XYZ file of C-alpha atoms in Angstrom:
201
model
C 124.745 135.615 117.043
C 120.651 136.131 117.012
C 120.468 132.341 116.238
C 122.278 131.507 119.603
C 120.746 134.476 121.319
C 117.286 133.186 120.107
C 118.493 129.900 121.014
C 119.493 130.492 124.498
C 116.370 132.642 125.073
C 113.958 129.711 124.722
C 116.215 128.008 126.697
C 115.833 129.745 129.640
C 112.318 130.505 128.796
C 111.845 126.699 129.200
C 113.587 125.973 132.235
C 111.666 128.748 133.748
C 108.745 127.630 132.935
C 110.030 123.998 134.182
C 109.367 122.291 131.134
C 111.505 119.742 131.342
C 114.620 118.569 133.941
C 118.202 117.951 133.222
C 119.026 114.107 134.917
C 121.629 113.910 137.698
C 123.032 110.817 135.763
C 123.142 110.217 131.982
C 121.152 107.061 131.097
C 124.705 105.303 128.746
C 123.436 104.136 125.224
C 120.056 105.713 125.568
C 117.828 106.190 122.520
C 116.800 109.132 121.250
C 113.504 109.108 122.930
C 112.577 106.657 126.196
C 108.736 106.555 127.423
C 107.966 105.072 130.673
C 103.784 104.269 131.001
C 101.908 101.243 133.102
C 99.139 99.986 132.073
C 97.657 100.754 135.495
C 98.127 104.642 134.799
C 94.785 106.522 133.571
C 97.575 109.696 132.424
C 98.819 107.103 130.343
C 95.896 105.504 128.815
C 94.500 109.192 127.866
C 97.903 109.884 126.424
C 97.798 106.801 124.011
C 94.191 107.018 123.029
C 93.228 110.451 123.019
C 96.569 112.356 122.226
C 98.506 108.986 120.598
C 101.785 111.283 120.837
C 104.104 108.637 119.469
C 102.492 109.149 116.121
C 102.491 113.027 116.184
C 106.478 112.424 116.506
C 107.104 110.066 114.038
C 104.879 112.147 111.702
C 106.049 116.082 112.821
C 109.510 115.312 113.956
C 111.085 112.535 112.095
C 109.499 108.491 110.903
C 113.032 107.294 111.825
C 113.463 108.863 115.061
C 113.907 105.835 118.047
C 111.406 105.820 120.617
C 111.669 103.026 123.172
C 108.767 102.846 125.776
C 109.108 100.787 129.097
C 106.589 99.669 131.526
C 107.033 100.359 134.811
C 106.821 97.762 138.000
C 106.174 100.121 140.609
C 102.397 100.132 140.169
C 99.780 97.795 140.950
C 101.359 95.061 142.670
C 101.885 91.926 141.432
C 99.993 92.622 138.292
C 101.737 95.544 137.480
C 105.389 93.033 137.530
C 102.969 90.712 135.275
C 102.282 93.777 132.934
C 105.841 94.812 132.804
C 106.627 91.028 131.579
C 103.999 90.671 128.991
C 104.932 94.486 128.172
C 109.035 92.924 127.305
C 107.310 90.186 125.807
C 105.497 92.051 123.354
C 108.364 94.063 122.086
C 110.606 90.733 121.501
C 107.899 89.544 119.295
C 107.204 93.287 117.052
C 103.804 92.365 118.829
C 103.320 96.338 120.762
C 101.088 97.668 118.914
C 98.967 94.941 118.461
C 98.185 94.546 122.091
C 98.661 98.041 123.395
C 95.431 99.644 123.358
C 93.113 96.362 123.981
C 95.136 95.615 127.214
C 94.684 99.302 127.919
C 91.342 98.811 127.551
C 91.142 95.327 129.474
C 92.921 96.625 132.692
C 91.008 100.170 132.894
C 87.740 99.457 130.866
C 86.409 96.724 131.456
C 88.913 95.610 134.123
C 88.940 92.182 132.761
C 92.816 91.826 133.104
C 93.328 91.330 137.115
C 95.744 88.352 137.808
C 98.178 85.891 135.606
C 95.662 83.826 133.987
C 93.192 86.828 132.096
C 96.558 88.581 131.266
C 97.929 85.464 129.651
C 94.346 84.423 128.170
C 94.383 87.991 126.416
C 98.357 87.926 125.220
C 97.501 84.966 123.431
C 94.399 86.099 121.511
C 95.635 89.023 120.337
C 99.004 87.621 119.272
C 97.416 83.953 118.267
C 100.501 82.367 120.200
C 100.254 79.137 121.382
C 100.964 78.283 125.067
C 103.897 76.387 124.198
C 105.153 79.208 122.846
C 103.831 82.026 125.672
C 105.710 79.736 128.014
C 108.997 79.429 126.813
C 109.104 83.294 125.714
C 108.092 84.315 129.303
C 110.855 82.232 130.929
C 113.617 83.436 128.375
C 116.788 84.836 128.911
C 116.063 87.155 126.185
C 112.764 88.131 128.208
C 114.640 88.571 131.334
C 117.470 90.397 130.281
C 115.135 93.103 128.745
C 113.298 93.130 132.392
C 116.970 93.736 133.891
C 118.380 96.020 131.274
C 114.481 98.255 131.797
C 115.571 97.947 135.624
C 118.827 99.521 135.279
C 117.624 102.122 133.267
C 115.018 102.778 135.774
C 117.475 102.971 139.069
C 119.581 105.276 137.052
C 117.130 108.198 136.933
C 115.141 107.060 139.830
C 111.694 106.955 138.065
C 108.754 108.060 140.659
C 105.710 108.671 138.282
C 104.526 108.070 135.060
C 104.348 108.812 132.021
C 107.791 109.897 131.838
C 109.497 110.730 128.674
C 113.047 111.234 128.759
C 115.199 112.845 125.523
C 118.632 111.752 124.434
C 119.163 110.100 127.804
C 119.987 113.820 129.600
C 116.904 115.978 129.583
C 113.318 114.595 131.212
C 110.316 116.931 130.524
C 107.992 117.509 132.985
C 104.966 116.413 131.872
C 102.886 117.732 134.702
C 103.546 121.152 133.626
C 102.149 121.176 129.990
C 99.540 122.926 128.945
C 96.480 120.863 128.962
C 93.901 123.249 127.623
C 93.328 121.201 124.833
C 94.316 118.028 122.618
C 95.745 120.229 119.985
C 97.566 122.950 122.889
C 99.396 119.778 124.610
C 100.794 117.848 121.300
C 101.873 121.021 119.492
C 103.866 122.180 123.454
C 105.201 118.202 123.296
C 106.634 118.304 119.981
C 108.000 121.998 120.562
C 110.257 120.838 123.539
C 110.963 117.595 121.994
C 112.266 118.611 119.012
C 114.469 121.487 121.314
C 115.915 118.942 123.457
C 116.447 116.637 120.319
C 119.043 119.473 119.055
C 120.005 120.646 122.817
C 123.821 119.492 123.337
């Protein structure tokens, strides 16, 4: 009975405190974990370089748990849709990691990336793909069912900002109320709620 009464204490604690949101619609077949970023998103830069969260979960929470991260479309224009390809692109390859942080860096750095032709130059340095190749993944139907499948899961919970990260496909936490103070104050308050909502039913 103090378990549950603990339990349901943070609960409401959290809630209160508007840590995170319960979705009006399930997203079906969700993983455990969804991320939503752009590349065009300073939030979301700072979040991969300075606080590289993903690693704090696969190292505090669990090195199995399934984290899925989408780019959204909804920024930048044309170049954002161009992002979101090479983004699907990427992940059909195992490439992410590998161009994550230097296209980061390209598109908010040293703003190198601005059109088709740099983003494709840099996709194929960093991957050492050959245009053949670059060309027949981007007009896939592997490629563009991932792009459709993203979209769907996007309509569903009617994204508006980034980074989003969503939990078992039910619970979103709201990002925009975490404490900030410091590196170390906003990872330890991430992995607190996301290994509660992890467990939350």
């Amino acid at each position: 009975m103090l378990i549950l009464f603990g339990f349901h204490n943070v609960d409401a604690q959290m809630i209160q405190e508007k840590k995170y949101s319960i979705l009006n619609k399930k997203i079906t077949n969700a993983p455990q974990i969804i991320e939503f970023f752009s590349f065009l998103c300073p939030h979301c830069y700072a979040l991969e370089k300075k606080y590289n969260l993903d690693k704090h979960i696969k190292k505090q929470i669990s090195s199995s748990i399934k984290i899925i991260k989408y780019h959204v479309n909804f920024l930048g224009g044309e170049l954002g849709s161009l992002l979101t390809h090479i983004w699907e692109m990427s992940k059909i390859v195992k490439l992410e990691k590998k161009i994550l942080m230097p296209i980061f860096e390209k598109v908010q750095q040293t703003k190198s990336i601005t059109n088709f032709y740099t983003l494709k130059n840099e996709f194929l340095k960093l991957t050492k793909m050959n245009r053949k190749e670059f060309n027949f993944l981007w007009n896939s139907f592997v490629t563009k069912s991932m792009l459709y499948n993203q979209n769907i899961v996007q309509n569903t919970i009617n994204l508006k900002y980034v980074p989003s990260i969503f939990i078992n496909g039910k619970y979103s936490i709201n990002s925009e109320n975490m404490n900030h103070k410091s590196p170390e104050i906003l990872i330890k308050e991430y992995i607190c709620i996301i290994k509660f909502l992890l467990k939350k039913n």
